[in-house]
PDB file of C-alpha atoms in Angstrom:
ATOM      1  CA  LEU A  22      14.127  -5.359  -3.084  1.00 52.00           C
ATOM      2  CA  ALA A  23      11.863  -8.242  -4.196  1.00 61.00           C
ATOM      3  CA  LYS A  24      10.042  -7.218  -7.382  1.00 78.00           C
ATOM      4  CA  THR A  25       6.604  -8.675  -8.490  1.00 86.00           C
ATOM      5  CA  THR A  26       5.168  -9.604 -11.606  1.00 90.00           C
ATOM      6  CA  GLN A  27       1.300  -9.733 -12.117  1.00 93.00           C
ATOM      7  CA  PRO A  28      -1.064  -9.806 -14.841  1.00 95.00           C
ATOM      8  CA  ILE A  29      -2.266  -6.274 -15.742  1.00 94.00           C
ATOM      9  CA  SER A  30      -5.920  -7.397 -15.985  1.00 96.00           C
ATOM     10  CA  MET A  31      -8.231 -10.288 -15.747  1.00 97.00           C
ATOM     11  CA  ASP A  32     -12.138 -10.502 -16.276  1.00 97.00           C
ATOM     12  CA  SER A  33     -14.561 -12.686 -14.462  1.00 97.00           C
ATOM     13  CA  TYR A  34     -18.082 -13.417 -14.159  1.00 97.00           C
ATOM     14  CA  GLU A  35     -19.903 -13.043 -11.239  1.00 97.00           C
ATOM     15  CA  GLY A  36     -20.023 -16.338  -9.058  1.00 96.00           C
ATOM     16  CA  GLN A  37     -16.590 -17.746 -10.284  1.00 97.00           C
ATOM     17  CA  GLU A  38     -13.325 -18.228  -8.518  1.00 97.00           C
ATOM     18  CA  VAL A  39     -10.689 -16.223  -9.692  1.00 98.00           C
ATOM     19  CA  ASN A  40      -7.024 -16.973  -9.095  1.00 98.00           C
ATOM     20  CA  ILE A  41      -4.578 -14.444  -9.729  1.00 97.00           C
ATOM     21  CA  THR A  42      -0.822 -15.400  -9.617  1.00 96.00           C
ATOM     22  CA  CYS A  43       2.194 -12.932  -8.677  1.00 94.00           C
ATOM     23  CA  SER A  44       5.574 -13.671  -9.522  1.00 94.00           C
ATOM     24  CA  HIS A  45       8.466 -12.796  -6.746  1.00 89.00           C
ATOM     25  CA  ASN A  46      11.533 -14.819  -8.081  1.00 91.00           C
ATOM     26  CA  ASN A  47      14.185 -12.807  -6.045  1.00 86.00           C
ATOM     27  CA  ILE A  48      12.306 -13.226  -2.700  1.00 87.00           C
ATOM     28  CA  ALA A  49      14.366 -13.002   0.451  1.00 85.00           C
ATOM     29  CA  THR A  50      14.329 -15.388   3.297  1.00 86.00           C
ATOM     30  CA  ASN A  51      12.464 -13.046   5.762  1.00 82.00           C
ATOM     31  CA  ASP A  52       9.807 -11.824   3.269  1.00 84.00           C
ATOM     32  CA  TYR A  53       6.168 -12.180   3.755  1.00 86.00           C
ATOM     33  CA  ILE A  54       3.876 -11.890   0.831  1.00 90.00           C
ATOM     34  CA  THR A  55       1.064  -9.610   1.340  1.00 90.00           C
ATOM     35  CA  TRP A  56      -2.201  -8.639  -0.686  1.00 93.00           C
ATOM     36  CA  TYR A  57      -4.245  -5.403  -1.090  1.00 94.00           C
ATOM     37  CA  GLN A  58      -7.123  -4.643  -2.918  1.00 96.00           C
ATOM     38  CA  GLN A  59      -7.869  -1.028  -3.985  1.00 94.00           C
ATOM     39  CA  PHE A  60     -11.224   0.730  -5.505  1.00 93.00           C
ATOM     40  CA  PRO A  61     -10.544   3.811  -7.131  1.00 87.00           C
ATOM     41  CA  SER A  62      -9.836   7.226  -5.427  1.00 85.00           C
ATOM     42  CA  GLN A  63      -9.753   4.835  -1.914  1.00 90.00           C
ATOM     43  CA  GLY A  64      -6.560   3.520   0.028  1.00 91.00           C
ATOM     44  CA  PRO A  65      -5.768  -0.254  -0.587  1.00 92.00           C
ATOM     45  CA  ARG A  66      -7.386  -2.769   1.700  1.00 94.00           C
ATOM     46  CA  PHE A  67      -5.223  -5.559   3.300  1.00 92.00           C
ATOM     47  CA  ILE A  68      -6.991  -8.630   1.870  1.00 94.00           C
ATOM     48  CA  ILE A  69      -4.432 -11.699   3.348  1.00 94.00           C
ATOM     49  CA  GLN A  70      -0.645 -12.290   4.002  1.00 91.00           C
ATOM     50  CA  GLY A  71       1.599 -15.508   4.134  1.00 92.00           C
ATOM     51  CA  TYR A  72       4.919 -16.479   4.022  1.00 91.00           C
ATOM     52  CA  LYS A  73       4.732 -20.480   2.938  1.00 91.00           C
ATOM     53  CA  THR A  74       2.194 -22.843   1.852  1.00 91.00           C
ATOM     54  CA  LYS A  75      -1.756 -21.971   1.928  1.00 95.00           C
ATOM     55  CA  VAL A  76      -3.322 -19.221   3.921  1.00 94.00           C
ATOM     56  CA  THR A  77      -7.354 -18.543   4.373  1.00 94.00           C
ATOM     57  CA  ASN A  78      -9.427 -16.334   5.870  1.00 94.00           C
ATOM     58  CA  GLU A  79     -12.967 -14.929   5.416  1.00 93.00           C
ATOM     59  CA  VAL A  80     -12.095 -13.237   2.122  1.00 92.00           C
ATOM     60  CA  ALA A  81      -9.825 -15.586   0.359  1.00 97.00           C
ATOM     61  CA  SER A  82      -6.792 -17.930   0.126  1.00 97.00           C
ATOM     62  CA  LEU A  83      -3.304 -17.470  -0.160  1.00 97.00           C
ATOM     63  CA  PHE A  84      -1.123 -20.524  -2.032  1.00 97.00           C
ATOM     64  CA  ILE A  85       2.360 -20.096  -2.084  1.00 96.00           C
ATOM     65  CA  PRO A  86       4.498 -23.244  -3.184  1.00 96.00           C
ATOM     66  CA  ALA A  87       7.582 -24.509  -1.633  1.00 95.00           C
ATOM     67  CA  ASP A  88      10.202 -22.403  -3.826  1.00 95.00           C
ATOM     68  CA  ARG A  89       8.164 -19.098  -2.889  1.00 95.00           C
ATOM     69  CA  LYS A  90       8.744 -17.759  -6.076  1.00 95.00           C
ATOM     70  CA  SER A  91       5.129 -17.015  -6.781  1.00 95.00           C
ATOM     71  CA  SER A  92       1.992 -16.751  -4.835  1.00 96.00           C
ATOM     72  CA  THR A  93      -1.656 -16.921  -5.814  1.00 97.00           C
ATOM     73  CA  LEU A  94      -4.368 -15.136  -4.310  1.00 97.00           C
ATOM     74  CA  SER A  95      -7.582 -16.793  -4.813  1.00 98.00           C
ATOM     75  CA  LEU A  96     -11.191 -15.380  -4.389  1.00 97.00           C
ATOM     76  CA  PRO A  97     -14.427 -17.574  -4.266  1.00 94.00           C
ATOM     77  CA  ARG A  98     -17.813 -16.560  -5.756  1.00 93.00           C
ATOM     78  CA  VAL A  99     -16.778 -13.121  -6.858  1.00 97.00           C
ATOM     79  CA  SER A 100     -19.326 -10.637  -7.116  1.00 96.00           C
ATOM     80  CA  LEU A 101     -19.541  -7.326  -8.942  1.00 96.00           C
ATOM     81  CA  SER A 102     -18.307  -5.504  -5.672  1.00 95.00           C
ATOM     82  CA  ASP A 103     -14.567  -7.474  -6.200  1.00 96.00           C
ATOM     83  CA  THR A 104     -13.861  -5.273  -9.198  1.00 97.00           C
ATOM     84  CA  ALA A 105     -10.906  -3.564  -7.961  1.00 96.00           C
ATOM     85  CA  VAL A 106      -7.234  -3.483  -8.422  1.00 95.00           C
ATOM     86  CA  TYR A 107      -5.396  -6.244  -6.614  1.00 96.00           C
ATOM     87  CA  TYR A 108      -1.689  -5.814  -5.662  1.00 93.00           C
ATOM     88  CA  CYS A 109       0.881  -8.440  -4.603  1.00 91.00           C
ATOM     89  CA  LEU A 110       3.386  -7.017  -2.236  1.00 85.00           C
ATOM     90  CA  VAL A 111       6.509  -8.388  -1.294  1.00 83.00           C
ATOM     91  CA  GLY A 112       7.902  -6.984   2.007  1.00 75.00           C
ATOM     92  CA  ASP A 113      11.377  -7.134   3.356  1.00 63.00           C
ATOM     93  CA  GLY A 114      10.966  -7.907   7.349  1.00 52.00           C
ATOM     94  CA  THR A 115      14.675  -7.899   8.054  1.00 50.00           C
ATOM     95  CA  GLY A 116      14.268  -6.430  10.965  1.00 47.00           C
ATOM     96  CA  THR A 117      16.171  -3.127   9.633  1.00 45.00           C
ATOM     97  CA  ALA A 118      14.996  -0.121   7.335  1.00 44.00           C
ATOM     98  CA  SER A 119      11.772  -1.824   5.357  1.00 48.00           C
ATOM     99  CA  LYS A 120      10.931  -1.016   2.191  1.00 58.00           C
ATOM    100  CA  LEU A 121       7.661  -1.505   0.150  1.00 68.00           C
ATOM    101  CA  THR A 122       7.278  -2.599  -3.219  1.00 67.00           C
ATOM    102  CA  PHE A 123       3.862  -2.367  -4.883  1.00 73.00           C
ATOM    103  CA  GLY A 124       3.621  -3.944  -8.327  1.00 70.00           C
ATOM    104  CA  THR A 125       1.357  -2.679 -10.890  1.00 78.00           C
ATOM    105  CA  GLY A 126      -1.486  -4.633  -9.658  1.00 91.00           C
ATOM    106  CA  THR A 127      -4.292  -6.493 -11.370  1.00 95.00           C
ATOM    107  CA  ARG A 128      -7.053  -5.144 -12.650  1.00 95.00           C
ATOM    108  CA  LEU A 129     -10.241  -7.439 -11.706  1.00 97.00           C
ATOM    109  CA  GLN A 130     -13.309  -6.743 -13.872  1.00 97.00           C
ATOM    110  CA  VAL A 131     -16.282  -8.782 -12.491  1.00 97.00           C
ATOM    111  CA  THR A 132     -19.342  -8.960 -14.814  1.00 97.00           C
ATOM    112  CA  LEU A 133     -22.777 -10.251 -14.931  1.00 94.00           C
TER     113      LEU A 133
ATOM    114  CA  ASP B  23     -13.289   2.712   7.637  1.00 86.00           C
ATOM    115  CA  SER B  24      -9.675   1.658   8.303  1.00 88.00           C
ATOM    116  CA  GLY B  25      -9.165   3.941  11.684  1.00 94.00           C
ATOM    117  CA  VAL B  26      -6.585   5.884   9.805  1.00 97.00           C
ATOM    118  CA  THR B  27      -7.567   9.619   9.173  1.00 97.00           C
ATOM    119  CA  GLN B  28      -6.179  12.046   6.796  1.00 98.00           C
ATOM    120  CA  THR B  29      -6.587  15.629   6.399  1.00 97.00           C
ATOM    121  CA  PRO B  30      -7.476  17.039   4.238  1.00 97.00           C
ATOM    122  CA  LYS B  31      -9.065  15.447   1.772  1.00 96.00           C
ATOM    123  CA  HIS B  32      -8.762  17.840  -0.944  1.00 97.00           C
ATOM    124  CA  LEU B  33      -5.955  20.504  -1.730  1.00 97.00           C
ATOM    125  CA  ILE B  34      -5.195  22.608  -4.546  1.00 97.00           C
ATOM    126  CA  THR B  35      -2.362  24.871  -4.737  1.00 97.00           C
ATOM    127  CA  ALA B  36      -0.191  26.926  -7.016  1.00 97.00           C
ATOM    128  CA  THR B  37       3.597  25.661  -8.425  1.00 98.00           C
ATOM    129  CA  GLY B  38       6.244  26.840  -6.055  1.00 97.00           C
ATOM    130  CA  GLN B  39       4.108  26.527  -3.009  1.00 98.00           C
ATOM    131  CA  ARG B  40       4.356  24.377   0.194  1.00 98.00           C
ATOM    132  CA  VAL B  41       1.628  22.315   1.635  1.00 98.00           C
ATOM    133  CA  THR B  42       1.179  20.129   4.945  1.00 98.00           C
ATOM    134  CA  LEU B  43      -0.267  16.807   4.720  1.00 98.00           C
ATOM    135  CA  ARG B  44      -1.549  15.465   7.730  1.00 98.00           C
ATOM    136  CA  CYS B  45      -2.150  11.621   9.210  1.00 98.00           C
ATOM    137  CA  SER B  46      -3.529   9.745  12.179  1.00 98.00           C
ATOM    138  CA  PRO B  47      -3.029   6.175  12.550  1.00 97.00           C
ATOM    139  CA  ARG B  48      -5.228   4.093  14.139  1.00 96.00           C
ATOM    140  CA  SER B  49      -5.288   3.625  17.906  1.00 94.00           C
ATOM    141  CA  GLY B  50      -2.544   1.619  19.000  1.00 91.00           C
ATOM    142  CA  ASP B  51      -0.713   1.839  15.701  1.00 93.00           C
ATOM    143  CA  LEU B  52       3.235   2.790  16.168  1.00 92.00           C
ATOM    144  CA  SER B  53       4.217   3.075  12.646  1.00 92.00           C
ATOM    145  CA  VAL B  54       3.407   5.466  10.069  1.00 93.00           C
ATOM    146  CA  TYR B  55       4.010   5.300   6.117  1.00 92.00           C
ATOM    147  CA  TRP B  56       3.450   7.499   3.309  1.00 95.00           C
ATOM    148  CA  TYR B  57       2.721   6.841  -0.268  1.00 93.00           C
ATOM    149  CA  GLN B  58       2.252   8.559  -3.284  1.00 94.00           C
ATOM    150  CA  GLN B  59       0.175   7.723  -6.068  1.00 93.00           C
ATOM    151  CA  SER B  60       0.109   8.985  -9.664  1.00 89.00           C
ATOM    152  CA  LEU B  61      -1.490   7.841 -13.080  1.00 79.00           C
ATOM    153  CA  ASP B  62       1.694   7.265 -14.445  1.00 66.00           C
ATOM    154  CA  GLN B  63       3.909   6.050 -11.521  1.00 68.00           C
ATOM    155  CA  GLY B  64       1.381   3.595  -9.658  1.00 77.00           C
ATOM    156  CA  LEU B  65       1.842   3.355  -5.876  1.00 84.00           C
ATOM    157  CA  GLN B  66       5.210   4.645  -4.828  1.00 88.00           C
ATOM    158  CA  PHE B  67       6.513   4.200  -0.813  1.00 87.00           C
ATOM    159  CA  LEU B  68       7.660   7.719   0.592  1.00 92.00           C
ATOM    160  CA  ILE B  69       8.715   7.263   3.947  1.00 92.00           C
ATOM    161  CA  GLN B  70       8.255   5.163   6.881  1.00 91.00           C
ATOM    162  CA  TYR B  71       8.255   6.020  10.851  1.00 93.00           C
ATOM    163  CA  TYR B  72       7.792   4.112  13.878  1.00 91.00           C
ATOM    164  CA  ASN B  73       7.286   5.588  17.187  1.00 93.00           C
ATOM    165  CA  GLY B  74       8.724   8.995  16.166  1.00 94.00           C
ATOM    166  CA  GLU B  75      11.800   7.866  14.486  1.00 94.00           C
ATOM    167  CA  GLU B  76      12.144   7.413  10.475  1.00 92.00           C
ATOM    168  CA  ARG B  77      12.737   3.507   9.727  1.00 88.00           C
ATOM    169  CA  ALA B  78      12.772   3.488   6.010  1.00 86.00           C
ATOM    170  CA  LYS B  79      12.752   5.770   2.704  1.00 88.00           C
ATOM    171  CA  GLY B  80      11.888   5.022  -0.371  1.00 86.00           C
ATOM    172  CA  ASN B  81      11.286   7.228  -3.482  1.00 80.00           C
ATOM    173  CA  ILE B  82      10.945  10.380  -1.742  1.00 91.00           C
ATOM    174  CA  LEU B  83      12.255  13.931  -3.090  1.00 94.00           C
ATOM    175  CA  GLU B  84      14.686  16.160  -1.236  1.00 96.00           C
ATOM    176  CA  ARG B  85      11.879  18.473  -1.636  1.00 97.00           C
ATOM    177  CA  PHE B  86       9.509  16.401   0.635  1.00 97.00           C
ATOM    178  CA  SER B  87       9.867  15.891   4.387  1.00 97.00           C
ATOM    179  CA  ALA B  88       8.108  14.005   6.884  1.00 97.00           C
ATOM    180  CA  GLN B  89       7.917  13.739  10.823  1.00 97.00           C
ATOM    181  CA  GLN B  90       5.963  11.702  13.160  1.00 97.00           C
ATOM    182  CA  PHE B  91       4.810  13.303  16.726  1.00 97.00           C
ATOM    183  CA  PRO B  92       5.009  12.460  20.039  1.00 96.00           C
ATOM    184  CA  ASP B  93       1.174  11.840  19.512  1.00 95.00           C
ATOM    185  CA  LEU B  94       2.350   9.646  17.062  1.00 96.00           C
ATOM    186  CA  HIS B  95       0.378  11.620  14.126  1.00 97.00           C
ATOM    187  CA  SER B  96       2.314  12.335  11.283  1.00 98.00           C
ATOM    188  CA  GLU B  97       2.868  15.164   8.838  1.00 98.00           C
ATOM    189  CA  LEU B  98       4.294  15.245   5.130  1.00 98.00           C
ATOM    190  CA  ASN B  99       5.474  18.579   3.980  1.00 98.00           C
ATOM    191  CA  LEU B 100       6.005  19.192   0.228  1.00 98.00           C
ATOM    192  CA  SER B 101       7.676  22.131  -0.793  1.00 97.00           C
ATOM    193  CA  SER B 102       8.240  24.202  -4.204  1.00 97.00           C
ATOM    194  CA  LEU B 103       5.266  22.084  -5.530  1.00 98.00           C
ATOM    195  CA  GLU B 104       5.749  20.846  -9.142  1.00 97.00           C
ATOM    196  CA  LEU B 105       2.907  19.723 -11.656  1.00 96.00           C
ATOM    197  CA  GLY B 106       4.233  16.694 -11.559  1.00 94.00           C
ATOM    198  CA  ASP B 107       3.718  16.569  -7.715  1.00 96.00           C
ATOM    199  CA  SER B 108       0.003  16.271  -7.964  1.00 96.00           C
ATOM    200  CA  ALA B 109      -1.300  12.874  -6.781  1.00 96.00           C
ATOM    201  CA  LEU B 110      -3.105  11.123  -4.214  1.00 96.00           C
ATOM    202  CA  TYR B 111      -0.964  10.878  -1.332  1.00 97.00           C
ATOM    203  CA  PHE B 112      -1.762   7.988   1.214  1.00 96.00           C
ATOM    204  CA  CYS B 113      -0.716   7.438   5.044  1.00 96.00           C
ATOM    205  CA  ALA B 114      -0.984   3.805   6.412  1.00 94.00           C
ATOM    206  CA  SER B 115      -0.351   2.433   9.969  1.00 93.00           C
ATOM    207  CA  SER B 116       0.683  -1.103  11.197  1.00 89.00           C
ATOM    208  CA  VAL B 117       1.162  -1.545  14.619  1.00 84.00           C
ATOM    209  CA  ARG B 118       4.839  -3.212  14.368  1.00 75.00           C
ATOM    210  CA  TRP B 119       7.269  -1.647  12.189  1.00 68.00           C
ATOM    211  CA  GLU B 120       7.697  -4.254  10.158  1.00 67.00           C
ATOM    212  CA  ASN B 121       5.798  -4.083   7.073  1.00 60.00           C
ATOM    213  CA  TYR B 122       3.256  -6.876   7.497  1.00 68.00           C
ATOM    214  CA  GLU B 123      -0.316  -5.397   7.517  1.00 83.00           C
ATOM    215  CA  GLN B 124      -0.812  -2.028   6.869  1.00 89.00           C
ATOM    216  CA  TYR B 125      -4.076  -0.181   6.923  1.00 93.00           C
ATOM    217  CA  PHE B 126      -4.496   2.929   4.598  1.00 95.00           C
ATOM    218  CA  GLY B 127      -6.539   5.846   5.101  1.00 96.00           C
ATOM    219  CA  PRO B 128      -8.539   7.440   2.571  1.00 95.00           C
ATOM    220  CA  GLY B 129      -5.942   9.939   1.156  1.00 96.00           C
ATOM    221  CA  THR B 130      -5.333  13.519   0.210  1.00 97.00           C
ATOM    222  CA  ARG B 131      -5.766  14.365  -3.334  1.00 96.00           C
ATOM    223  CA  LEU B 132      -3.428  17.243  -4.233  1.00 97.00           C
ATOM    224  CA  THR B 133      -3.789  19.112  -7.416  1.00 97.00           C
ATOM    225  CA  VAL B 134      -0.725  21.685  -8.270  1.00 97.00           C
ATOM    226  CA  THR B 135      -1.948  24.092 -10.908  1.00 96.00           C
TER     227      THR B 135
END
């Protein structure tokens, strides 16, 4: 299983861009990288997913270098409502039994 | 609203008892996942079902079992409950059985006293 490492916490001011990096040194060839957001006492919410290079949607961007040993979730112009825990997830998509490893997550605190 | 429903929302029971948690996936999703989230353990993957068949097992105790029914809803059975089983239990669903994009339910908060 690909183990992930993220910063435990980050602080930001409203309106700033926030970049959260996740390390996954033993990522497998078939693994995808997925990011989730979780508010207290709620289920995680899918944010973005990628395999290599860059992926962008209406919420965030995901940057993945060529070696795929890390990835960076970029949140543009954060607001107070972006205060949450963000999980980096590396999934085994080999087509057989798949397992999911959620890391410890990064607690993002956005203030005025 | 993710489209995944879980019942009950809260459950309080005593040690040694057995409970059943229920999950209905999003319409069209064939895969169901169960997770446990406690304060000291984070989010732990328990088990996955796809179209009625078990696909993967994570850190699921032998006291716990699950199944997915023909209508695709799933149940997680927890027996011989211990204080340490108190946690939030989440169900998630996805269209495919690869774990690429999952939609989580609101969770069931289990308190064992």
